[in-house]
PDB file of C-alpha atoms and ligand atoms in Angstrom:
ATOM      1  CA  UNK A   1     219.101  71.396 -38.474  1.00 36.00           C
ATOM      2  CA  UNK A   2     218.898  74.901 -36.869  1.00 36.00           C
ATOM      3  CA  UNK A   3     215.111  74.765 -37.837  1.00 39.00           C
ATOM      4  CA  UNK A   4     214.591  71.783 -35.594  1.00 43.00           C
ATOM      5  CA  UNK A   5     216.705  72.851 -33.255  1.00 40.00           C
ATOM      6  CA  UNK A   6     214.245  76.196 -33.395  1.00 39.00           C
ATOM      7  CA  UNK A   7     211.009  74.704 -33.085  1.00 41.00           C
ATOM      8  CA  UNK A   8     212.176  72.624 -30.261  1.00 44.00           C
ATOM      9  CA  UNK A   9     212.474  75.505 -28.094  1.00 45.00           C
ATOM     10  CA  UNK A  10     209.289  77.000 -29.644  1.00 46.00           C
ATOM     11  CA  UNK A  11     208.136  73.722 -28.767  1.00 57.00           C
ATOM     12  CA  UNK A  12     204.384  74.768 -29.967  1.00 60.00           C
ATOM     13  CA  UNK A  13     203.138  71.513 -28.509  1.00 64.00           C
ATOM     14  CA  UNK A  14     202.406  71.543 -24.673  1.00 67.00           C
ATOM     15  CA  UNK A  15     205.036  69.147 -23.304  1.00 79.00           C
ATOM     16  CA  UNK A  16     202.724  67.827 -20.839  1.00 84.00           C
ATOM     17  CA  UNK A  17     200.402  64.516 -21.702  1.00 92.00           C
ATOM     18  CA  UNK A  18     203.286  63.582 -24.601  1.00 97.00           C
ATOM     19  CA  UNK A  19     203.025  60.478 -26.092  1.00 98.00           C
ATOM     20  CA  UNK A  20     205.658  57.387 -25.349  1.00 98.00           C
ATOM     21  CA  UNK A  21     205.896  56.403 -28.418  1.00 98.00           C
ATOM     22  CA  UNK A  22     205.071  58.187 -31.821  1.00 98.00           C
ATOM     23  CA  UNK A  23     205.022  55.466 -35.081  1.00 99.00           C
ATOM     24  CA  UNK A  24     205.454  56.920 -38.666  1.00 99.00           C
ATOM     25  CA  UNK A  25     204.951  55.685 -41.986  1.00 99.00           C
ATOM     26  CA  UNK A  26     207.592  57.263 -43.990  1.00 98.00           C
ATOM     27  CA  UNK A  27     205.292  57.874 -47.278  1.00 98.00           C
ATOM     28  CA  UNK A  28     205.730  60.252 -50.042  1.00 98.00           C
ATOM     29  CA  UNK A  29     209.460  60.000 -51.117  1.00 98.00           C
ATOM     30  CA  UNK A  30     208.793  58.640 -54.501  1.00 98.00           C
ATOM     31  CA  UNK A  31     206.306  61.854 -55.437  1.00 98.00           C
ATOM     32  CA  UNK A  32     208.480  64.184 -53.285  1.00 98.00           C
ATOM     33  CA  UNK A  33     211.661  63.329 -56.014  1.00 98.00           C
ATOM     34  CA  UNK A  34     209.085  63.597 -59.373  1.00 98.00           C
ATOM     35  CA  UNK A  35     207.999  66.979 -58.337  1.00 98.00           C
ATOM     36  CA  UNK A  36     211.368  68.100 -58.745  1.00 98.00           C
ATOM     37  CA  UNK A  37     212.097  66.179 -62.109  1.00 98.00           C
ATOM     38  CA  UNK A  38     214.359  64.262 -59.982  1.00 98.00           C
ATOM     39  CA  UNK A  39     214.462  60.049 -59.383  1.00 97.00           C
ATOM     40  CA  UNK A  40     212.795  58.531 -57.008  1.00 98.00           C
ATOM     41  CA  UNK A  41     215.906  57.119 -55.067  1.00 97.00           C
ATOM     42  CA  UNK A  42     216.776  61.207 -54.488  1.00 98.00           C
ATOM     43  CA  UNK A  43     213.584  61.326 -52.680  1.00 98.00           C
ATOM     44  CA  UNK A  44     214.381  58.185 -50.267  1.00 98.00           C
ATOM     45  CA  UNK A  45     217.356  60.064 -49.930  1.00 97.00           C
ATOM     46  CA  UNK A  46     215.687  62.928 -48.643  1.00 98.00           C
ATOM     47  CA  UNK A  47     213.578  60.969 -46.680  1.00 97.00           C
ATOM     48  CA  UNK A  48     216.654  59.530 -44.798  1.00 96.00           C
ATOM     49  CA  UNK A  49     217.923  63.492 -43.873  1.00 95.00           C
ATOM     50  CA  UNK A  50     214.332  63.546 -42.442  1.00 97.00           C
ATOM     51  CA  UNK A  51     214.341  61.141 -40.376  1.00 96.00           C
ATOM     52  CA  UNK A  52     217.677  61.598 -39.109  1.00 93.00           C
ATOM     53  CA  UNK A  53     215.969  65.228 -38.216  1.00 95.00           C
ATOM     54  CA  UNK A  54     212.733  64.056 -37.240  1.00 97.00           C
ATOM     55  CA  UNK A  55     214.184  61.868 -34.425  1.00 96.00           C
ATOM     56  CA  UNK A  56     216.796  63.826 -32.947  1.00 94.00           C
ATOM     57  CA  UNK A  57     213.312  66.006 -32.598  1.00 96.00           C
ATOM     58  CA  UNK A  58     211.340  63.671 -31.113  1.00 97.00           C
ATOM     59  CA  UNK A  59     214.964  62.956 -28.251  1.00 95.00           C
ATOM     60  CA  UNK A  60     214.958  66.292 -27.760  1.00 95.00           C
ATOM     61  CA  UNK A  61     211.218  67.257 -26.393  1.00 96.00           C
ATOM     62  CA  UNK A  62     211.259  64.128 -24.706  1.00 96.00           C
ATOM     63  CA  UNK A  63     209.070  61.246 -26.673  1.00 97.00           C
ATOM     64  CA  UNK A  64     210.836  57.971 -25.528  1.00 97.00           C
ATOM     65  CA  UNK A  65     210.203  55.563 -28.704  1.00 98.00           C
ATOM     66  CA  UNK A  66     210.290  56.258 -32.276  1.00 98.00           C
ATOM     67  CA  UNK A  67     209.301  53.843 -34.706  1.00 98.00           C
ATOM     68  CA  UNK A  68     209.384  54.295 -38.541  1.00 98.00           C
ATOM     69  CA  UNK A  69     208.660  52.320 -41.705  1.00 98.00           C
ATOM     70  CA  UNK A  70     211.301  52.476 -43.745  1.00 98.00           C
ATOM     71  CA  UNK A  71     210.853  49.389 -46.037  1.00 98.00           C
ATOM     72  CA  UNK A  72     207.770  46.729 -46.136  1.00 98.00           C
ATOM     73  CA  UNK A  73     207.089  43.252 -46.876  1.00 98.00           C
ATOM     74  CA  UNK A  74     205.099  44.300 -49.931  1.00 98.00           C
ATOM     75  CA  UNK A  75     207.612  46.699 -50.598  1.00 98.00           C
ATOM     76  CA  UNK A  76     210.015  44.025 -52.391  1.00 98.00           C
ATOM     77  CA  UNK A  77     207.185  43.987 -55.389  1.00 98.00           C
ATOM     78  CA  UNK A  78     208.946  47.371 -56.259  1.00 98.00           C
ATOM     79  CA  UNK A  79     211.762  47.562 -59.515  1.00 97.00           C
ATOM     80  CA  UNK A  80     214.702  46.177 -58.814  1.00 97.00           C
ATOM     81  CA  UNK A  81     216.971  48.959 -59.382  1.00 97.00           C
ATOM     82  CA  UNK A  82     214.780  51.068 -56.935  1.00 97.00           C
ATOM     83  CA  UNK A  83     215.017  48.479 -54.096  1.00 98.00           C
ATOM     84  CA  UNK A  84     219.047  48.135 -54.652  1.00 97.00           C
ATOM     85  CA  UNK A  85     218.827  51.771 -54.304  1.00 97.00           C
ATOM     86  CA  UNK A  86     216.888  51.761 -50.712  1.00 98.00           C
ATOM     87  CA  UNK A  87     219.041  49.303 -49.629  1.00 97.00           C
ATOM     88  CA  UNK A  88     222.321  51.208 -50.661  1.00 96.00           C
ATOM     89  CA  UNK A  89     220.648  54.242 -48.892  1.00 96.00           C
ATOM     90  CA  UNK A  90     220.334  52.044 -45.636  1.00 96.00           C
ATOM     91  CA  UNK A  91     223.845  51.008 -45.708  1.00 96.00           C
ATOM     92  CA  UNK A  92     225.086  54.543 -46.604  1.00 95.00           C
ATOM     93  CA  UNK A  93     223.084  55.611 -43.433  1.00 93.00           C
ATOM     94  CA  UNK A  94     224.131  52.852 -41.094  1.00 93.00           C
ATOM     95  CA  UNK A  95     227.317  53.024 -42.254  1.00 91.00           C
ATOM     96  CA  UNK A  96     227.536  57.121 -41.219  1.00 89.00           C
ATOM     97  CA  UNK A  97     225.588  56.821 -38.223  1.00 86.00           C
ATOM     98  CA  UNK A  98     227.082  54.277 -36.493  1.00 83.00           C
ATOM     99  CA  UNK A  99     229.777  56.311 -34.982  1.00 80.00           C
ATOM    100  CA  UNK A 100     227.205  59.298 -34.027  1.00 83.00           C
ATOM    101  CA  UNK A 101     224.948  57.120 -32.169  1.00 82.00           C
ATOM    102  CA  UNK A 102     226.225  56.597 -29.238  1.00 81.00           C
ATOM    103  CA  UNK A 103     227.467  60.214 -29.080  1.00 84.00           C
ATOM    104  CA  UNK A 104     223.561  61.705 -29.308  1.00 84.00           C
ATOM    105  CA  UNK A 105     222.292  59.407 -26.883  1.00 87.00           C
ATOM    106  CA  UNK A 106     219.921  57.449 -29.652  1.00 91.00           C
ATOM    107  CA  UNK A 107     219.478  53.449 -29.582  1.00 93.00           C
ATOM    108  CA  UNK A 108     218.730  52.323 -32.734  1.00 94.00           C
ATOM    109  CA  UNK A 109     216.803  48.972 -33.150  1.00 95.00           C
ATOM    110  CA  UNK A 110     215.186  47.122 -36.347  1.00 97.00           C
ATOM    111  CA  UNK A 111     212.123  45.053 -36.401  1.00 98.00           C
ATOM    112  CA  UNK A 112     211.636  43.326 -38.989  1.00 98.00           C
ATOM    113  CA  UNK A 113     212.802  39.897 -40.685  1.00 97.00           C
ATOM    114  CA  UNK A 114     215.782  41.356 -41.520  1.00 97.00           C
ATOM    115  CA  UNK A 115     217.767  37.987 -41.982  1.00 96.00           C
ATOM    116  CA  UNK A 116     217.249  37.980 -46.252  1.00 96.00           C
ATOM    117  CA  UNK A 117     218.853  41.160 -46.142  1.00 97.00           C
ATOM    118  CA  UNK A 118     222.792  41.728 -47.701  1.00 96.00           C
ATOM    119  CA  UNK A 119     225.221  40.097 -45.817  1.00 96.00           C
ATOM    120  CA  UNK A 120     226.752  43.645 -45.405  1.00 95.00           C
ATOM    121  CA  UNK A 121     223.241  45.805 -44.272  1.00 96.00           C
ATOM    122  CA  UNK A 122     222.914  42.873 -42.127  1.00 97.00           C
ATOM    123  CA  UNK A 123     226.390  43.127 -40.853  1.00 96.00           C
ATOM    124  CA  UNK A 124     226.018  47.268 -39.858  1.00 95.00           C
ATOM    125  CA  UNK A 125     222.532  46.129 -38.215  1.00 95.00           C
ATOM    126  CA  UNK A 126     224.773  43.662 -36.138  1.00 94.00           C
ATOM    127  CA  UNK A 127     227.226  46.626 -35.128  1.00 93.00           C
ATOM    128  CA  UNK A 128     224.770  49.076 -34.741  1.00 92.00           C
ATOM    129  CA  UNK A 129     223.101  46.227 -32.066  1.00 89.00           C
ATOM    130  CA  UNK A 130     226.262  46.089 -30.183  1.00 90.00           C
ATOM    131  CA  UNK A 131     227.038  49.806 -29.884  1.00 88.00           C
ATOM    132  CA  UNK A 132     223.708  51.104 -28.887  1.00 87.00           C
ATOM    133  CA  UNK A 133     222.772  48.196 -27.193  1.00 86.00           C
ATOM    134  CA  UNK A 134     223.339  50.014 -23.457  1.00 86.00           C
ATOM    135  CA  UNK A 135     222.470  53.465 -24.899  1.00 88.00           C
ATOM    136  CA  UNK A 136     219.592  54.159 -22.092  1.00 88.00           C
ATOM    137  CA  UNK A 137     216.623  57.107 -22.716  1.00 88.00           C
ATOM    138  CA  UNK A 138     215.270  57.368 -26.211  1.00 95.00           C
ATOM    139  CA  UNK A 139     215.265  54.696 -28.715  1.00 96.00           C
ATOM    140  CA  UNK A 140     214.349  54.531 -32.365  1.00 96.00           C
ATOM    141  CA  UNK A 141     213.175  51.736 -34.300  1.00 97.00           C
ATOM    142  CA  UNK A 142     213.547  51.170 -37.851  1.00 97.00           C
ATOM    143  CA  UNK A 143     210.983  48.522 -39.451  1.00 98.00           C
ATOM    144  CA  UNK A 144     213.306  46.664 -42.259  1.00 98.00           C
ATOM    145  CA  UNK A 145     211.208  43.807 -44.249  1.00 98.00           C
ATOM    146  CA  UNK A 146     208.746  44.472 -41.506  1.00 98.00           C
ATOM    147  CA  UNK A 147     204.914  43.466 -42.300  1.00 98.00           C
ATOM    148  CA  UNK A 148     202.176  43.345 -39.604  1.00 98.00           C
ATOM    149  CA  UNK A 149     200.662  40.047 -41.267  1.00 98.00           C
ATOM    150  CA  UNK A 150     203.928  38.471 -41.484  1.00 98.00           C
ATOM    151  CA  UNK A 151     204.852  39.874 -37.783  1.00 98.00           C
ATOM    152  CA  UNK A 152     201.865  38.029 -36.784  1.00 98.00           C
ATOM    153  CA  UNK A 153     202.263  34.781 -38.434  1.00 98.00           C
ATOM    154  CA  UNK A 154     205.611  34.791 -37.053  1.00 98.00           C
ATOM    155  CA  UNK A 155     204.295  35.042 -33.368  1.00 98.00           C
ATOM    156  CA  UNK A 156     201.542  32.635 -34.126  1.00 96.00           C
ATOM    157  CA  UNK A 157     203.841  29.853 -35.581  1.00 97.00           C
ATOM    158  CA  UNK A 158     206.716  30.840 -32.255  1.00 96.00           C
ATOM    159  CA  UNK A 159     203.584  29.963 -29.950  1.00 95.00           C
ATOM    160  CA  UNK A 160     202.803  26.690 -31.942  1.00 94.00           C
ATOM    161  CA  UNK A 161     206.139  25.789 -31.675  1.00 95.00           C
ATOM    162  CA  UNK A 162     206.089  26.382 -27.466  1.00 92.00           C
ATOM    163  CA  UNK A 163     202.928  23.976 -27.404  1.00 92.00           C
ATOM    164  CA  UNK A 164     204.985  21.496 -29.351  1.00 93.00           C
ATOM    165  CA  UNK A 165     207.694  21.843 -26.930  1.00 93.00           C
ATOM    166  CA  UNK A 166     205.061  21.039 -24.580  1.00 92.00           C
ATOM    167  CA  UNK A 167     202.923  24.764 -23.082  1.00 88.00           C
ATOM    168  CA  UNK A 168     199.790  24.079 -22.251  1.00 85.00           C
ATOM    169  CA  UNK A 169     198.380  27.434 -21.490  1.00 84.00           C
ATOM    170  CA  UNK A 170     197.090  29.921 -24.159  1.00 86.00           C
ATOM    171  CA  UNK A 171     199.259  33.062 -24.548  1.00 90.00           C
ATOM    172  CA  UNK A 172     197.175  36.083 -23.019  1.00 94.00           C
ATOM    173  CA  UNK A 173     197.642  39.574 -24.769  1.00 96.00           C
ATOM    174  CA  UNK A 174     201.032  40.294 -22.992  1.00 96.00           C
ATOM    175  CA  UNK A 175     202.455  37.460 -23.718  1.00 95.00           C
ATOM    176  CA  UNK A 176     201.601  37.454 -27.857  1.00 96.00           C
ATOM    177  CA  UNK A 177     202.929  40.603 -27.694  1.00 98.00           C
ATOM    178  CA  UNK A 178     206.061  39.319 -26.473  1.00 97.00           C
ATOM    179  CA  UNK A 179     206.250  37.002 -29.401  1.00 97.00           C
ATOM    180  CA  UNK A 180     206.214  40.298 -31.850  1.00 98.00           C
ATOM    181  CA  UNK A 181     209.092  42.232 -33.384  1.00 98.00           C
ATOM    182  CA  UNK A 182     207.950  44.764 -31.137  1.00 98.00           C
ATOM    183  CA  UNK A 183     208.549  42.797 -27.782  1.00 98.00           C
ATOM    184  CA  UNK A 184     209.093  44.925 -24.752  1.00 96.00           C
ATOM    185  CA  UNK A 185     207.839  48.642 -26.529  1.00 97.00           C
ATOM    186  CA  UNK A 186     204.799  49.835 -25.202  1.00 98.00           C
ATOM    187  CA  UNK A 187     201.948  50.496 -27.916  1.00 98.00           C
ATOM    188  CA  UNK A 188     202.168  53.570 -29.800  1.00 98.00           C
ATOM    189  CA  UNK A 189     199.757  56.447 -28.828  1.00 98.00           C
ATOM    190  CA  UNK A 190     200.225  58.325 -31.938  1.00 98.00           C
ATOM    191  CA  UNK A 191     200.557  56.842 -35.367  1.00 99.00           C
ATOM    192  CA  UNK A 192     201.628  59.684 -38.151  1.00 99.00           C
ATOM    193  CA  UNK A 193     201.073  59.017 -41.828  1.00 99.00           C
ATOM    194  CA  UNK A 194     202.473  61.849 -44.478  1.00 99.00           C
ATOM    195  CA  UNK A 195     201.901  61.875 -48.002  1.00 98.00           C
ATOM    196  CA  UNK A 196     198.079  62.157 -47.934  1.00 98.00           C
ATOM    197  CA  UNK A 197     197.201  58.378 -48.372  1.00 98.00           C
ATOM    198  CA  UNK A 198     195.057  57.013 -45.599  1.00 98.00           C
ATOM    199  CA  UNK A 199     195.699  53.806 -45.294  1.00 98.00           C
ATOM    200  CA  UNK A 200     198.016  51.870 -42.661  1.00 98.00           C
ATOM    201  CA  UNK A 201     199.591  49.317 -45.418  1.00 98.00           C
ATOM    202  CA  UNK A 202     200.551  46.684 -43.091  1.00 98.00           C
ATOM    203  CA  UNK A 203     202.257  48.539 -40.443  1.00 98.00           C
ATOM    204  CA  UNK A 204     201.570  47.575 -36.527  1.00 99.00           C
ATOM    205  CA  UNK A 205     198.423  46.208 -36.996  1.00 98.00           C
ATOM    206  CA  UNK A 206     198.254  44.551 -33.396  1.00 98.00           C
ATOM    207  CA  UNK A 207     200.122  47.405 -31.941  1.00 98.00           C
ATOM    208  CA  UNK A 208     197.638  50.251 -33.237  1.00 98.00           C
ATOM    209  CA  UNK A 209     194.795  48.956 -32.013  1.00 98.00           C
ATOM    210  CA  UNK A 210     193.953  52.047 -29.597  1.00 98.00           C
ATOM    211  CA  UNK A 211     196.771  54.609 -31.618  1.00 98.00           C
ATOM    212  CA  UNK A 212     195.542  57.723 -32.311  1.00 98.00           C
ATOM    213  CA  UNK A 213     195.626  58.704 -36.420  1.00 98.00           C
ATOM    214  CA  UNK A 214     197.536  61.717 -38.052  1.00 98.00           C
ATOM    215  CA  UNK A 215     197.294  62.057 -41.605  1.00 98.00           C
ATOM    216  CA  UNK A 216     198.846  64.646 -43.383  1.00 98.00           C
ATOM    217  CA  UNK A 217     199.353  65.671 -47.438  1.00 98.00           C
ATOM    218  CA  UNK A 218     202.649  66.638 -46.938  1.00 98.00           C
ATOM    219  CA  UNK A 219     205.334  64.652 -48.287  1.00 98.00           C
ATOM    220  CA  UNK A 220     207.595  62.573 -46.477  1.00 98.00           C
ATOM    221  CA  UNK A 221     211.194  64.817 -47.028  1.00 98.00           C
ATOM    222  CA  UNK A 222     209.138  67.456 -46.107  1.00 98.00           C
ATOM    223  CA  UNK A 223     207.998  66.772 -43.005  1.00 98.00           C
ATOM    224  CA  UNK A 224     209.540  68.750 -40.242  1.00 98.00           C
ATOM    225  CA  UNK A 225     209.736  69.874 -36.489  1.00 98.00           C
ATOM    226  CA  UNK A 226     206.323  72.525 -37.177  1.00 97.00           C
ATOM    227  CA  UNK A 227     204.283  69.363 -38.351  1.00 98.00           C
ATOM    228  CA  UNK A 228     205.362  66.786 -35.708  1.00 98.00           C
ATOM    229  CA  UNK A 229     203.923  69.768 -33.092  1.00 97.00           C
ATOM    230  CA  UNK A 230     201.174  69.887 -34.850  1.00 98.00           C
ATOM    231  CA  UNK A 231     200.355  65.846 -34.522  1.00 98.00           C
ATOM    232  CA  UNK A 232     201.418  66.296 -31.416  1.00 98.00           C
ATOM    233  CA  UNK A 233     198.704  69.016 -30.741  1.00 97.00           C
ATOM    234  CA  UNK A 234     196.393  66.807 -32.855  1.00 98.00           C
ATOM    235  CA  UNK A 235     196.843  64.064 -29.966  1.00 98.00           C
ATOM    236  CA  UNK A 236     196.588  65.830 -26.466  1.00 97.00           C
ATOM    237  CA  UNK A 237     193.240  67.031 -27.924  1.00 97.00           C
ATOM    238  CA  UNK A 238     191.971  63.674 -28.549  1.00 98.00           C
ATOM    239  CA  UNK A 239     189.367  62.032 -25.956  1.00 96.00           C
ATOM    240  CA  UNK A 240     190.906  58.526 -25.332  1.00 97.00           C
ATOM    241  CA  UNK A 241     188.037  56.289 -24.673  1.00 97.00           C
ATOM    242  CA  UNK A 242     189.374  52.545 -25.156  1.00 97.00           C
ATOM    243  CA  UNK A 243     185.756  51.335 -25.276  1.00 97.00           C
ATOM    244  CA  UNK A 244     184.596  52.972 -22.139  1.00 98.00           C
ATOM    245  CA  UNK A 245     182.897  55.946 -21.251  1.00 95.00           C
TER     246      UNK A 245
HETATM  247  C1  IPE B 301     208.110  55.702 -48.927  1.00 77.86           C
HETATM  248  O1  IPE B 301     208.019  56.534 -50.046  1.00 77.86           O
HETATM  249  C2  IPE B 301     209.388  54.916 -48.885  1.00 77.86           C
HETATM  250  C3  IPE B 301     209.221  53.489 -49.135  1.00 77.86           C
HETATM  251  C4  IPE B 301     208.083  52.871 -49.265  1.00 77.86           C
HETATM  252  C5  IPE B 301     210.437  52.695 -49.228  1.00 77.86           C
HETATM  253  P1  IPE B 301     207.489  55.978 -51.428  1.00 77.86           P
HETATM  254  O2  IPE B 301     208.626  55.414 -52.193  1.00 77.86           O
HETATM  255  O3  IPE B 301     206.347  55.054 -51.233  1.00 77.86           O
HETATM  256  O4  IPE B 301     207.007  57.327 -52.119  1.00 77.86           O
HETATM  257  P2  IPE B 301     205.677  57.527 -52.938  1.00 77.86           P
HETATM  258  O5  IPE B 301     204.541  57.099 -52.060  1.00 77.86           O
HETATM  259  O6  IPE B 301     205.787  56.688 -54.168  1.00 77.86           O
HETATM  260  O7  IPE B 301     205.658  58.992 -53.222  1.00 77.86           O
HETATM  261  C1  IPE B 302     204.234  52.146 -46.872  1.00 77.86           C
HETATM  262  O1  IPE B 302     204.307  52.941 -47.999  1.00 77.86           O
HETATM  263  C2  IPE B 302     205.565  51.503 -46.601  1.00 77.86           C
HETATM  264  C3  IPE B 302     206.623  52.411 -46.160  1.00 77.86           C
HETATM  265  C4  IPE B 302     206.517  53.687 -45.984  1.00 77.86           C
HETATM  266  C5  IPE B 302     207.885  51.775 -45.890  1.00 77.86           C
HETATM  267  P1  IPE B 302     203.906  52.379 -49.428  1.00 77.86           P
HETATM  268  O2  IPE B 302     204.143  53.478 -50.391  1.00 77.86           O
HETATM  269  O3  IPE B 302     204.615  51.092 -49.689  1.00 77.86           O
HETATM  270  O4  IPE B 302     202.365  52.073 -49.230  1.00 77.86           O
HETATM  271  P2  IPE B 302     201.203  51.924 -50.307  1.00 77.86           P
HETATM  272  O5  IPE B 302     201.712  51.029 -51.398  1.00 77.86           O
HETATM  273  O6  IPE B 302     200.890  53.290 -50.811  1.00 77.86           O
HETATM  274  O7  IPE B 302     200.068  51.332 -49.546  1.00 77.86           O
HETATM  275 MG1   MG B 303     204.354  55.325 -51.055  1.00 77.86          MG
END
C-alpha cells in the first residue's frame, strides 16, 4: 500500500492528457502462483490484492473509470474446483469490501450476465449496487461472466425485441451502445493487458475499437503503481488518428 501510495505522488506520468477510462485484462494469475510452487487459486488471490491496489491508484491520480476482467464467458471451460475457487475469492472480496466502499469514494459496478451466478455472489453484487449506487467521482467496473460476443448478441437480440414491440428506426452507434453492459461509460482510451499474451480474448470488442494497446510480460499480482505510469506514459505519447490525418 505505501508503494502506491509512493508512486502516486511520484506520479511519473504527466497528469495532463489522462485517460477517462483505463480497461485491464487481469492475465497472469495462474503462472504468477506456479512460479512459486504455489496453486493457482493463490495467484487469483493475489490478483484480487492487486486490483484492490491498482484502483485505489487509478482514484487517486484522477482516471474516472476502471474496468477489469475478472472472469469470462470462456472462462467457465476451466476445472471445476478452480472456478469454485474464483468465485469464493469474489465473494470473500465483496463480502470485505462492501463496507470500505463507500468510505474511499469508489462505485463499484459489474457488467456482465451475472444472473447464473450463486444466489449469494449475486446477492453481495445486489448490496454492493445499493451502497455505491450514489457514490459520485470514480467508478470501477468488474466484468463477471462478461464476453464481448455474448455482450453483443445480447444488444442485438434487445434491439430485435424493440422492433417487435414496434421501432422502426435502426439503432445508430449511440444508441447500440446503450444496449451494451457498458451503457452510459465512455470508450476506453487505454486498454492494458499483463502477462505477455497479446491477444484481447473477448473483452470490449465494440468498445476498443479506437483504445490504445499496452502489453506487458509482467504478471498480473505483479503489476503495480510504476507499471500503470508507465502505460500511462505509453498513451500520452501515442498519435490518436481515428482514421484521419
Ligand atoms: C487471469 O489469470 C484470471 C482469470 C482468467 C480468472 P489466469 O488464471 O488466466 O492466469 P494464467 O494466464 O493461467 O497465468
Ligand atoms: C482473459 O484471460 C480473461 C480474464 C483475464 C478474466 P484468459 O487467461 O482467460 O485468456 P486466454 O485463455 O489466455 O485467451
Ligand atoms: Mg490467463
Amino acid at each position: 500500500m505505501a508503494l502506491f501510495r509512493r508512486g502516486a505522488k511520484a506520479g511519473e506520468a504527466p497528469s495532463e492528457n489522462l485517460p477517462r477510462h483505463i480497461a485491464i485484462i487481469m492475465d497472469g494469475n495462474g503462472r504468477w502462483a506456479k512460479k512459486r510452487g504455489l496453486p493457482r487459486t493463490a495467484g487469483h488471490a493475489a490478483g484480487a490484492e492487486t486490483f484492490r491496489r491498482v484502483a485505489t491508484y487509478c482514484k487517486d491520480i484522477g482516471i474516472e473509470y476502471l474496468t477489469v476482467y475478472a472472469f469470462s464467458t470462456e472462462n467457465w471451460k476451466r476445472p471445476k474446483e478452480e472456478i469454485d475457487a474464483i468465485m469464493s475469492l469474489l465473494e470473500q472480496y465483496l463480502g470485505e469490501s462492501i463496507e470500505k466502499m463507500e468510505r474511499d469514494g469508489i462505485r463499484l459496478r459489474f457488467l456482465g450476465d451475472t444472473s447464473i451466478l450463486s444466489p449469494r455472489l449475486r446477492g453481495l453484487i445486489r448490496e454492493t449496487d445499493a451502497i455505491t449506487e450514489h457514490i459520485k467521482g470514480f467508478q470501477a467496473n468488474v466484468c463477471l461472466n462478461y464476453g464481448g460476443r455474448d455482450e453483443l448478441l445480447r444488444a442485438a437480440r434487445l434491439w430485435a425485441e424493440k422492433v417487435r414491440d414496434g421501432a422502426e428506426n435502426t439503432p445508430d452507434e449511440a444508441e447500440f451502445s446503450s444496449l451494451l453492459w457498458s451503457a452510459g461509460l465512455p470508450d476506453p482510451e487505454l486498454l492494458i493487458r499483463p502477462g505477455g499474451e497479446l491477444r484481447l480474448s473477448n473483452f470490449l470488442l465494440w468498445q476498443c475499437a479506437y483504445a490504445e494497446f499496452y502489453f506487458t510480460d509482467t504478471l498480473w499480482p505483479d503489476f503495480d503503481a510504476r507499471e500503470l505510469d508507465r502505460a500511462i506514459e505509453a498513451y500520452q505519447k501515442r498519435q490518436r488518428r481515428f482514421g484521419g490525418l
